[in-house]
Amino acid sequence: MADWRSFWDGEHAIYVNDRHKAVHYGAIADGILAHVEAAGLGKAAVVLDYACGEALETPRVAAAVGRLVLCDGAPSVVAKLRARFGGLANLAFALPEDLDGVLAAGTADIVVVSSLIQYLAADDFVALLDRFRVILKPGGRLVVADVIPPDAGMVADVASLLRNAMRHGYLPAALVGLVATAVSPYRRIRSEIGLSTYAEADMVALMARHGFVAQRHRPNLGLTPHRMTFVAHPAV
């Protein structure tokens, strides 16, 4: 059986073309910057983008904050990030196992985790919550985005893809991509392992058990409005 970390570390066609990828990462950057603004920290903010992927809008985000740490579980992705953005002075890179050497306990103002926890087992997710609780400052903000509710299946994902493709001008590529996805490793792994889902009340309660006061935030960060974002702060 394959695993999600190996999938994201290899070659994949999860984005139907470069336009789709650019729109995706643009929306993620917009969301991160909106949370930086909401926190009222501006260029003083220390931000961790956890499971950041290719983070194509890194220069725009880095220019708006004091320090930006990009962390991803795929070594090949981190290597590409270093090669592309290594010249930015307020930027750091890390694999999850190396993060403690890059970002000390109690130093992050904002931690953003987008489109990750659906790929994690429950035990791995709660371990990550505990880790973020240590990394964040006492008044810090944890943003967990793209959480899949139990009643949202692949049909909702397909509808979201097509709506965004129509809006942003890559509909033909999206239709071709849907056919390719049907026989892709992504579809096979999703069928074998599945995706983790959480109801809103269950997520709030789970985060409370691990030291956070959380609530759902609208809209969801990114391009999938049927999914959920939660904003949490360490409990006093």
mmCIF file of N, CA and C in Angstrom, residues 5-134:
data_model
loop_
_atom_site.group_PDB
_atom_site.id
_atom_site.type_symbol
_atom_site.label_atom_id
_atom_site.label_comp_id
_atom_site.label_asym_id
_atom_site.label_seq_id
_atom_site.Cartn_x
_atom_site.Cartn_y
_atom_site.Cartn_z
ATOM 1 N N ARG A 5 2.569 10.582 2.120
ATOM 2 C CA ARG A 5 3.837 11.329 2.099
ATOM 3 C C ARG A 5 4.648 10.959 0.855
ATOM 4 N N SER A 6 4.678 9.701 0.509
ATOM 5 C CA SER A 6 5.398 9.284 -0.698
ATOM 6 C C SER A 6 4.754 9.877 -1.944
ATOM 7 N N PHE A 7 3.420 9.943 -1.944
ATOM 8 C CA PHE A 7 2.728 10.522 -3.095
ATOM 9 C C PHE A 7 3.155 11.970 -3.314
ATOM 10 N N TRP A 8 3.128 12.782 -2.256
ATOM 11 C CA TRP A 8 3.448 14.202 -2.411
ATOM 12 C C TRP A 8 4.936 14.426 -2.657
ATOM 13 N N ASP A 9 5.772 13.449 -2.302
ATOM 14 C CA ASP A 9 7.207 13.587 -2.525
ATOM 15 C C ASP A 9 7.611 13.215 -3.951
ATOM 16 N N GLY A 10 6.700 12.588 -4.684
ATOM 17 C CA GLY A 10 6.997 12.170 -6.050
ATOM 18 C C GLY A 10 6.332 13.061 -7.078
ATOM 19 N N GLU A 11 6.459 12.665 -8.326
ATOM 20 C CA GLU A 11 5.798 13.391 -9.402
ATOM 21 C C GLU A 11 4.301 13.075 -9.390
ATOM 22 N N HIS A 12 3.484 14.100 -9.500
ATOM 23 C CA HIS A 12 2.040 13.901 -9.516
ATOM 24 C C HIS A 12 1.402 14.991 -10.371
ATOM 25 N N ALA A 13 0.132 14.772 -10.709
ATOM 26 C CA ALA A 13 -0.589 15.727 -11.559
ATOM 27 C C ALA A 13 -1.847 16.205 -10.844
ATOM 28 N N ILE A 14 -1.697 16.542 -9.565
ATOM 29 C CA ILE A 14 -2.857 16.971 -8.795
ATOM 30 C C ILE A 14 -3.406 18.302 -9.302
ATOM 31 N N TYR A 15 -2.529 19.119 -9.918
ATOM 32 C CA TYR A 15 -2.970 20.361 -10.560
ATOM 33 C C TYR A 15 -3.076 20.110 -12.055
ATOM 34 N N VAL A 16 -4.153 20.579 -12.645
ATOM 35 C CA VAL A 16 -4.414 20.220 -14.038
ATOM 36 C C VAL A 16 -3.499 20.961 -15.003
ATOM 37 N N ASN A 17 -3.001 22.127 -14.607
ATOM 38 C CA ASN A 17 -2.011 22.851 -15.408
ATOM 39 C C ASN A 17 -1.387 23.932 -14.533
ATOM 40 N N ASP A 18 -0.467 24.699 -15.096
ATOM 41 C CA ASP A 18 0.224 25.727 -14.318
ATOM 42 C C ASP A 18 -0.726 26.818 -13.841
ATOM 43 N N ARG A 19 -1.741 27.120 -14.639
ATOM 44 C CA ARG A 19 -2.710 28.129 -14.235
ATOM 45 C C ARG A 19 -3.453 27.686 -12.976
ATOM 46 N N HIS A 20 -3.879 26.441 -12.937
ATOM 47 C CA HIS A 20 -4.550 25.888 -11.766
ATOM 48 C C HIS A 20 -3.642 25.990 -10.539
ATOM 49 N N LYS A 21 -2.397 25.602 -10.690
ATOM 50 C CA LYS A 21 -1.449 25.653 -9.572
ATOM 51 C C LYS A 21 -1.266 27.095 -9.087
ATOM 52 N N ALA A 22 -1.131 28.025 -10.022
ATOM 53 C CA ALA A 22 -0.931 29.422 -9.645
ATOM 54 C C ALA A 22 -2.145 29.974 -8.904
ATOM 55 N N VAL A 23 -3.337 29.649 -9.372
ATOM 56 C CA VAL A 23 -4.553 30.116 -8.717
ATOM 57 C C VAL A 23 -4.650 29.528 -7.311
ATOM 58 N N HIS A 24 -4.325 28.247 -7.189
ATOM 59 C CA HIS A 24 -4.369 27.583 -5.874
ATOM 60 C C HIS A 24 -3.449 28.283 -4.880
ATOM 61 N N TYR A 25 -2.186 28.454 -5.256
ATOM 62 C CA TYR A 25 -1.240 29.043 -4.311
ATOM 63 C C TYR A 25 -1.486 30.525 -4.092
ATOM 64 N N GLY A 26 -2.075 31.189 -5.067
ATOM 65 C CA GLY A 26 -2.476 32.560 -4.848
ATOM 66 C C GLY A 26 -3.556 32.672 -3.795
ATOM 67 N N ALA A 27 -4.521 31.756 -3.834
ATOM 68 C CA ALA A 27 -5.599 31.759 -2.842
ATOM 69 C C ALA A 27 -5.072 31.428 -1.447
ATOM 70 N N ILE A 28 -4.110 30.501 -1.368
ATOM 71 C CA ILE A 28 -3.528 30.165 -0.076
ATOM 72 C C ILE A 28 -2.796 31.379 0.499
ATOM 73 N N ALA A 29 -2.017 32.052 -0.333
ATOM 74 C CA ALA A 29 -1.309 33.241 0.137
ATOM 75 C C ALA A 29 -2.277 34.327 0.591
ATOM 76 N N ASP A 30 -3.342 34.538 -0.165
ATOM 77 C CA ASP A 30 -4.356 35.513 0.236
ATOM 78 C C ASP A 30 -4.903 35.174 1.618
ATOM 79 N N GLY A 31 -5.171 33.890 1.844
ATOM 80 C CA GLY A 31 -5.717 33.471 3.129
ATOM 81 C C GLY A 31 -4.732 33.674 4.265
ATOM 82 N N ILE A 32 -3.478 33.314 4.048
ATOM 83 C CA ILE A 32 -2.467 33.509 5.089
ATOM 84 C C ILE A 32 -2.352 34.986 5.446
ATOM 85 N N LEU A 33 -2.277 35.826 4.431
ATOM 86 C CA LEU A 33 -2.125 37.260 4.684
ATOM 87 C C LEU A 33 -3.359 37.847 5.367
ATOM 88 N N ALA A 34 -4.528 37.324 5.072
ATOM 89 C CA ALA A 34 -5.738 37.782 5.755
ATOM 90 C C ALA A 34 -5.674 37.456 7.249
ATOM 91 N N HIS A 35 -5.129 36.293 7.589
ATOM 92 C CA HIS A 35 -5.012 35.930 9.005
ATOM 93 C C HIS A 35 -3.912 36.731 9.688
ATOM 94 N N VAL A 36 -2.839 37.054 8.973
ATOM 95 C CA VAL A 36 -1.817 37.941 9.524
ATOM 96 C C VAL A 36 -2.423 39.305 9.845
ATOM 97 N N GLU A 37 -3.218 39.814 8.915
ATOM 98 C CA GLU A 37 -3.866 41.110 9.134
ATOM 99 C C GLU A 37 -4.837 41.042 10.302
ATOM 100 N N ALA A 38 -5.608 39.941 10.384
ATOM 101 C CA ALA A 38 -6.578 39.798 11.471
ATOM 102 C C ALA A 38 -5.899 39.730 12.830
ATOM 103 N N ALA A 39 -4.700 39.174 12.861
ATOM 104 C CA ALA A 39 -3.955 39.088 14.120
ATOM 105 C C ALA A 39 -3.343 40.427 14.514
ATOM 106 N N GLY A 40 -3.314 41.384 13.585
ATOM 107 C CA GLY A 40 -2.834 42.717 13.882
ATOM 108 C C GLY A 40 -1.339 42.820 14.103
ATOM 109 N N LEU A 41 -0.577 41.898 13.484
ATOM 110 C CA LEU A 41 0.860 41.862 13.731
ATOM 111 C C LEU A 41 1.689 42.448 12.600
ATOM 112 N N GLY A 42 1.189 42.369 11.399
ATOM 113 C CA GLY A 42 1.896 42.906 10.256
ATOM 114 C C GLY A 42 3.301 42.356 10.121
ATOM 115 N N LYS A 43 4.252 43.246 9.909
ATOM 116 C CA LYS A 43 5.627 42.830 9.626
ATOM 117 C C LYS A 43 6.373 42.343 10.859
ATOM 118 N N ALA A 44 5.709 42.334 12.001
ATOM 119 C CA ALA A 44 6.320 41.751 13.194
ATOM 120 C C ALA A 44 6.022 40.259 13.313
ATOM 121 N N ALA A 45 5.151 39.735 12.485
ATOM 122 C CA ALA A 45 4.652 38.368 12.653
ATOM 123 C C ALA A 45 5.703 37.320 12.302
ATOM 124 N N VAL A 46 5.771 36.300 13.133
ATOM 125 C CA VAL A 46 6.526 35.082 12.836
ATOM 126 C C VAL A 46 5.506 34.031 12.425
ATOM 127 N N VAL A 47 5.597 33.558 11.188
ATOM 128 C CA VAL A 47 4.573 32.696 10.599
ATOM 129 C C VAL A 47 5.181 31.363 10.197
ATOM 130 N N LEU A 48 4.516 30.288 10.574
ATOM 131 C CA LEU A 48 4.869 28.948 10.119
ATOM 132 C C LEU A 48 3.798 28.464 9.151
ATOM 133 N N ASP A 49 4.209 28.184 7.921
ATOM 134 C CA ASP A 49 3.330 27.564 6.928
ATOM 135 C C ASP A 49 3.696 26.083 6.900
ATOM 136 N N TYR A 50 2.875 25.280 7.570
ATOM 137 C CA TYR A 50 3.172 23.861 7.758
ATOM 138 C C TYR A 50 2.461 23.058 6.667
ATOM 139 N N ALA A 51 3.206 22.136 6.037
ATOM 140 C CA ALA A 51 2.701 21.414 4.864
ATOM 141 C C ALA A 51 2.440 22.421 3.749
ATOM 142 N N CYS A 52 3.454 23.220 3.462
ATOM 143 C CA CYS A 52 3.303 24.389 2.592
ATOM 144 C C CYS A 52 3.223 24.048 1.114
ATOM 145 N N GLY A 53 3.668 22.847 0.715
ATOM 146 C CA GLY A 53 3.714 22.543 -0.701
ATOM 147 C C GLY A 53 4.691 23.459 -1.425
ATOM 148 N N GLU A 54 4.405 23.751 -2.675
ATOM 149 C CA GLU A 54 5.337 24.553 -3.478
ATOM 150 C C GLU A 54 5.324 26.035 -3.146
ATOM 151 N N ALA A 55 4.292 26.501 -2.442
ATOM 152 C CA ALA A 55 4.253 27.870 -1.908
ATOM 153 C C ALA A 55 4.735 28.904 -2.922
ATOM 154 N N LEU A 56 4.102 28.942 -4.068
ATOM 155 C CA LEU A 56 4.571 29.782 -5.158
ATOM 156 C C LEU A 56 4.542 31.271 -4.841
ATOM 157 N N GLU A 57 3.690 31.660 -3.894
ATOM 158 C CA GLU A 57 3.563 33.088 -3.555
ATOM 159 C C GLU A 57 4.431 33.465 -2.351
ATOM 160 N N THR A 58 5.451 32.673 -2.078
ATOM 161 C CA THR A 58 6.322 32.928 -0.933
ATOM 162 C C THR A 58 6.859 34.357 -0.878
ATOM 163 N N PRO A 59 7.362 34.930 -1.972
ATOM 164 C CA PRO A 59 7.885 36.304 -1.862
ATOM 165 C C PRO A 59 6.835 37.303 -1.368
ATOM 166 N N ARG A 60 5.606 37.148 -1.814
ATOM 167 C CA ARG A 60 4.544 38.072 -1.384
ATOM 168 C C ARG A 60 4.248 37.919 0.103
ATOM 169 N N VAL A 61 4.194 36.683 0.584
ATOM 170 C CA VAL A 61 3.931 36.467 2.003
ATOM 171 C C VAL A 61 5.116 36.923 2.841
ATOM 172 N N ALA A 62 6.321 36.557 2.424
ATOM 173 C CA ALA A 62 7.515 36.916 3.189
ATOM 174 C C ALA A 62 7.671 38.428 3.310
ATOM 175 N N ALA A 63 7.280 39.151 2.268
ATOM 176 C CA ALA A 63 7.413 40.612 2.290
ATOM 177 C C ALA A 63 6.485 41.263 3.310
ATOM 178 N N ALA A 64 5.442 40.541 3.723
ATOM 179 C CA ALA A 64 4.441 41.123 4.617
ATOM 180 C C ALA A 64 4.636 40.737 6.075
ATOM 181 N N VAL A 65 5.601 39.858 6.382
ATOM 182 C CA VAL A 65 5.778 39.372 7.748
ATOM 183 C C VAL A 65 7.233 39.549 8.176
ATOM 184 N N GLY A 66 7.477 39.324 9.470
ATOM 185 C CA GLY A 66 8.831 39.451 9.971
ATOM 186 C C GLY A 66 9.689 38.249 9.665
ATOM 187 N N ARG A 67 9.114 37.057 9.822
ATOM 188 C CA ARG A 67 9.824 35.819 9.524
ATOM 189 C C ARG A 67 8.819 34.790 9.049
ATOM 190 N N LEU A 68 9.176 34.064 8.008
ATOM 191 C CA LEU A 68 8.324 33.026 7.445
ATOM 192 C C LEU A 68 9.102 31.718 7.428
ATOM 193 N N VAL A 69 8.509 30.684 8.011
ATOM 194 C CA VAL A 69 9.105 29.349 8.008
ATOM 195 C C VAL A 69 8.232 28.448 7.146
ATOM 196 N N LEU A 70 8.827 27.848 6.120
ATOM 197 C CA LEU A 70 8.136 26.909 5.248
ATOM 198 C C LEU A 70 8.533 25.497 5.645
ATOM 199 N N CYS A 71 7.543 24.688 5.969
ATOM 200 C CA CYS A 71 7.802 23.315 6.402
ATOM 201 C C CYS A 71 6.945 22.366 5.577
ATOM 202 N N ASP A 72 7.565 21.327 5.040
ATOM 203 C CA ASP A 72 6.820 20.339 4.272
ATOM 204 C C ASP A 72 7.417 18.959 4.518
ATOM 205 N N GLY A 73 6.568 17.951 4.454
ATOM 206 C CA GLY A 73 7.015 16.588 4.718
ATOM 207 C C GLY A 73 7.697 15.913 3.554
ATOM 208 N N ALA A 74 7.681 16.513 2.390
ATOM 209 C CA ALA A 74 8.292 15.926 1.200
ATOM 210 C C ALA A 74 9.674 16.521 0.989
ATOM 211 N N PRO A 75 10.742 15.737 1.134
ATOM 212 C CA PRO A 75 12.100 16.279 0.965
ATOM 213 C C PRO A 75 12.321 16.947 -0.385
ATOM 214 N N SER A 76 11.745 16.381 -1.451
ATOM 215 C CA SER A 76 11.940 16.984 -2.768
ATOM 216 C C SER A 76 11.302 18.360 -2.844
ATOM 217 N N VAL A 77 10.176 18.554 -2.168
ATOM 218 C CA VAL A 77 9.512 19.861 -2.157
ATOM 219 C C VAL A 77 10.359 20.882 -1.408
ATOM 220 N N VAL A 78 10.887 20.492 -0.254
ATOM 221 C CA VAL A 78 11.724 21.415 0.522
ATOM 222 C C VAL A 78 12.971 21.800 -0.269
ATOM 223 N N ALA A 79 13.560 20.842 -0.972
ATOM 224 C CA ALA A 79 14.737 21.142 -1.789
ATOM 225 C C ALA A 79 14.399 22.161 -2.877
ATOM 226 N N LYS A 80 13.242 22.020 -3.508
ATOM 227 C CA LYS A 80 12.829 22.978 -4.532
ATOM 228 C C LYS A 80 12.580 24.364 -3.942
ATOM 229 N N LEU A 81 11.999 24.398 -2.751
ATOM 230 C CA LEU A 81 11.762 25.679 -2.095
ATOM 231 C C LEU A 81 13.075 26.394 -1.802
ATOM 232 N N ARG A 82 14.050 25.651 -1.302
ATOM 233 C CA ARG A 82 15.359 26.241 -1.021
ATOM 234 C C ARG A 82 15.988 26.809 -2.298
ATOM 235 N N ALA A 83 15.895 26.037 -3.369
ATOM 236 C CA ALA A 83 16.499 26.475 -4.630
ATOM 237 C C ALA A 83 15.810 27.718 -5.181
ATOM 238 N N ARG A 84 14.508 27.799 -5.010
ATOM 239 C CA ARG A 84 13.737 28.893 -5.607
ATOM 240 C C ARG A 84 13.752 30.156 -4.761
ATOM 241 N N PHE A 85 13.672 29.989 -3.427
ATOM 242 C CA PHE A 85 13.467 31.154 -2.559
ATOM 243 C C PHE A 85 14.569 31.343 -1.523
ATOM 244 N N GLY A 86 15.637 30.610 -1.631
ATOM 245 C CA GLY A 86 16.683 30.649 -0.615
ATOM 246 C C GLY A 86 17.339 32.002 -0.428
ATOM 247 N N GLY A 87 17.167 32.894 -1.369
ATOM 248 C CA GLY A 87 17.783 34.211 -1.250
ATOM 249 C C GLY A 87 17.019 35.185 -0.379
ATOM 250 N N LEU A 88 15.831 34.831 0.082
ATOM 251 C CA LEU A 88 15.045 35.745 0.919
ATOM 252 C C LEU A 88 15.554 35.689 2.357
ATOM 253 N N ALA A 89 15.893 36.849 2.886
ATOM 254 C CA ALA A 89 16.597 36.900 4.172
ATOM 255 C C ALA A 89 15.736 36.457 5.351
ATOM 256 N N ASN A 90 14.441 36.694 5.314
ATOM 257 C CA ASN A 90 13.589 36.381 6.466
ATOM 258 C C ASN A 90 12.849 35.058 6.295
ATOM 259 N N LEU A 91 13.423 34.157 5.517
ATOM 260 C CA LEU A 91 12.777 32.890 5.197
ATOM 261 C C LEU A 91 13.615 31.728 5.706
ATOM 262 N N ALA A 92 12.950 30.701 6.259
ATOM 263 C CA ALA A 92 13.627 29.477 6.682
ATOM 264 C C ALA A 92 12.845 28.284 6.164
ATOM 265 N N PHE A 93 13.519 27.137 6.050
ATOM 266 C CA PHE A 93 12.926 25.927 5.494
ATOM 267 C C PHE A 93 13.175 24.761 6.452
ATOM 268 N N ALA A 94 12.234 23.816 6.467
ATOM 269 C CA ALA A 94 12.429 22.662 7.350
ATOM 270 C C ALA A 94 11.546 21.505 6.920
ATOM 271 N N LEU A 95 12.051 20.303 7.133
ATOM 272 C CA LEU A 95 11.216 19.113 7.176
ATOM 273 C C LEU A 95 10.600 19.043 8.572
ATOM 274 N N PRO A 96 9.481 18.338 8.747
ATOM 275 C CA PRO A 96 8.869 18.271 10.081
ATOM 276 C C PRO A 96 9.823 17.803 11.173
ATOM 277 N N GLU A 97 10.668 16.833 10.858
ATOM 278 C CA GLU A 97 11.581 16.300 11.871
ATOM 279 C C GLU A 97 12.694 17.277 12.231
ATOM 280 N N ASP A 98 12.885 18.316 11.421
ATOM 281 C CA ASP A 98 13.934 19.300 11.676
ATOM 282 C C ASP A 98 13.390 20.628 12.195
ATOM 283 N N LEU A 99 12.084 20.709 12.374
ATOM 284 C CA LEU A 99 11.461 22.001 12.659
ATOM 285 C C LEU A 99 11.937 22.604 13.978
ATOM 286 N N ASP A 100 12.180 21.774 14.990
ATOM 287 C CA ASP A 100 12.578 22.304 16.289
ATOM 288 C C ASP A 100 13.892 23.064 16.215
ATOM 289 N N GLY A 101 14.746 22.710 15.272
ATOM 290 C CA GLY A 101 16.008 23.417 15.116
ATOM 291 C C GLY A 101 15.886 24.725 14.362
ATOM 292 N N VAL A 102 14.721 24.965 13.778
ATOM 293 C CA VAL A 102 14.490 26.172 12.985
ATOM 294 C C VAL A 102 13.585 27.153 13.706
ATOM 295 N N LEU A 103 12.634 26.619 14.475
ATOM 296 C CA LEU A 103 11.634 27.452 15.143
ATOM 297 C C LEU A 103 11.539 27.008 16.598
ATOM 298 N N ALA A 104 12.019 27.835 17.496
ATOM 299 C CA ALA A 104 12.058 27.478 18.912
ATOM 300 C C ALA A 104 10.660 27.497 19.528
ATOM 301 N N ALA A 105 10.517 26.820 20.641
ATOM 302 C CA ALA A 105 9.241 26.776 21.355
ATOM 303 C C ALA A 105 8.815 28.185 21.753
ATOM 304 N N GLY A 106 7.510 28.455 21.608
ATOM 305 C CA GLY A 106 6.949 29.727 22.035
ATOM 306 C C GLY A 106 7.343 30.925 21.213
ATOM 307 N N THR A 107 7.674 30.710 19.928
ATOM 308 C CA THR A 107 8.133 31.834 19.097
ATOM 309 C C THR A 107 7.238 32.150 17.905
ATOM 310 N N ALA A 108 6.302 31.295 17.568
ATOM 311 C CA ALA A 108 5.452 31.525 16.394
ATOM 312 C C ALA A 108 4.207 32.316 16.771
ATOM 313 N N ASP A 109 3.925 33.339 15.986
ATOM 314 C CA ASP A 109 2.677 34.091 16.166
ATOM 315 C C ASP A 109 1.508 33.390 15.484
ATOM 316 N N ILE A 110 1.768 32.826 14.306
ATOM 317 C CA ILE A 110 0.711 32.198 13.508
ATOM 318 C C ILE A 110 1.250 30.903 12.915
ATOM 319 N N VAL A 111 0.471 29.854 13.052
ATOM 320 C CA VAL A 111 0.746 28.590 12.367
ATOM 321 C C VAL A 111 -0.424 28.307 11.444
ATOM 322 N N VAL A 112 -0.132 28.111 10.169
ATOM 323 C CA VAL A 112 -1.171 27.804 9.185
ATOM 324 C C VAL A 112 -0.949 26.393 8.669
ATOM 325 N N VAL A 113 -2.010 25.601 8.706
ATOM 326 C CA VAL A 113 -1.971 24.219 8.213
ATOM 327 C C VAL A 113 -3.144 24.057 7.260
ATOM 328 N N SER A 114 -2.859 24.000 5.978
ATOM 329 C CA SER A 114 -3.930 23.933 4.990
ATOM 330 C C SER A 114 -3.846 22.639 4.200
ATOM 331 N N SER A 115 -4.976 21.972 4.082
ATOM 332 C CA SER A 115 -5.104 20.778 3.249
ATOM 333 C C SER A 115 -4.102 19.694 3.643
ATOM 334 N N LEU A 116 -4.002 19.450 4.943
ATOM 335 C CA LEU A 116 -3.117 18.401 5.441
ATOM 336 C C LEU A 116 -3.838 17.341 6.243
ATOM 337 N N ILE A 117 -4.700 17.751 7.171
ATOM 338 C CA ILE A 117 -5.143 16.777 8.171
ATOM 339 C C ILE A 117 -6.022 15.675 7.587
ATOM 340 N N GLN A 118 -6.563 15.877 6.375
ATOM 341 C CA GLN A 118 -7.305 14.791 5.749
ATOM 342 C C GLN A 118 -6.408 13.607 5.399
ATOM 343 N N TYR A 119 -5.106 13.861 5.329
ATOM 344 C CA TYR A 119 -4.154 12.808 4.995
ATOM 345 C C TYR A 119 -3.524 12.163 6.237
ATOM 346 N N LEU A 120 -3.936 12.609 7.433
ATOM 347 C CA LEU A 120 -3.341 12.123 8.673
ATOM 348 C C LEU A 120 -4.309 11.215 9.424
ATOM 349 N N ALA A 121 -3.760 10.175 10.057
ATOM 350 C CA ALA A 121 -4.535 9.394 11.019
ATOM 351 C C ALA A 121 -4.814 10.269 12.240
ATOM 352 N N ALA A 122 -5.851 9.927 12.992
ATOM 353 C CA ALA A 122 -6.260 10.750 14.134
ATOM 354 C C ALA A 122 -5.125 10.934 15.133
ATOM 355 N N ASP A 123 -4.374 9.884 15.427
ATOM 356 C CA ASP A 123 -3.277 9.980 16.392
ATOM 357 C C ASP A 123 -2.193 10.943 15.906
ATOM 358 N N ASP A 124 -1.923 10.932 14.615
ATOM 359 C CA ASP A 124 -0.913 11.828 14.063
ATOM 360 C C ASP A 124 -1.378 13.284 14.131
ATOM 361 N N PHE A 125 -2.662 13.492 13.917
ATOM 362 C CA PHE A 125 -3.184 14.850 13.981
ATOM 363 C C PHE A 125 -3.106 15.409 15.397
ATOM 364 N N VAL A 126 -3.507 14.635 16.393
ATOM 365 C CA VAL A 126 -3.472 15.157 17.759
ATOM 366 C C VAL A 126 -2.027 15.374 18.225
ATOM 367 N N ALA A 127 -1.103 14.548 17.756
ATOM 368 C CA ALA A 127 0.312 14.781 18.065
ATOM 369 C C ALA A 127 0.773 16.103 17.467
ATOM 370 N N LEU A 128 0.274 16.418 16.288
ATOM 371 C CA LEU A 128 0.612 17.685 15.651
ATOM 372 C C LEU A 128 0.014 18.861 16.416
ATOM 373 N N LEU A 129 -1.209 18.716 16.895
ATOM 374 C CA LEU A 129 -1.808 19.763 17.719
ATOM 375 C C LEU A 129 -0.950 20.047 18.944
ATOM 376 N N ASP A 130 -0.488 18.987 19.595
ATOM 377 C CA ASP A 130 0.353 19.164 20.778
ATOM 378 C C ASP A 130 1.654 19.869 20.418
ATOM 379 N N ARG A 131 2.194 19.551 19.261
ATOM 380 C CA ARG A 131 3.428 20.202 18.822
ATOM 381 C C ARG A 131 3.196 21.680 18.535
ATOM 382 N N PHE A 132 2.098 22.009 17.899
ATOM 383 C CA PHE A 132 1.792 23.407 17.610
ATOM 384 C C PHE A 132 1.551 24.192 18.896
ATOM 385 N N ARG A 133 0.972 23.542 19.877
ATOM 386 C CA ARG A 133 0.729 24.206 21.169
ATOM 387 C C ARG A 133 2.048 24.665 21.781
ATOM 388 N N VAL A 134 3.096 23.893 21.594
ATOM 389 C CA VAL A 134 4.419 24.243 22.106
ATOM 390 C C VAL A 134 5.059 25.347 21.265
#
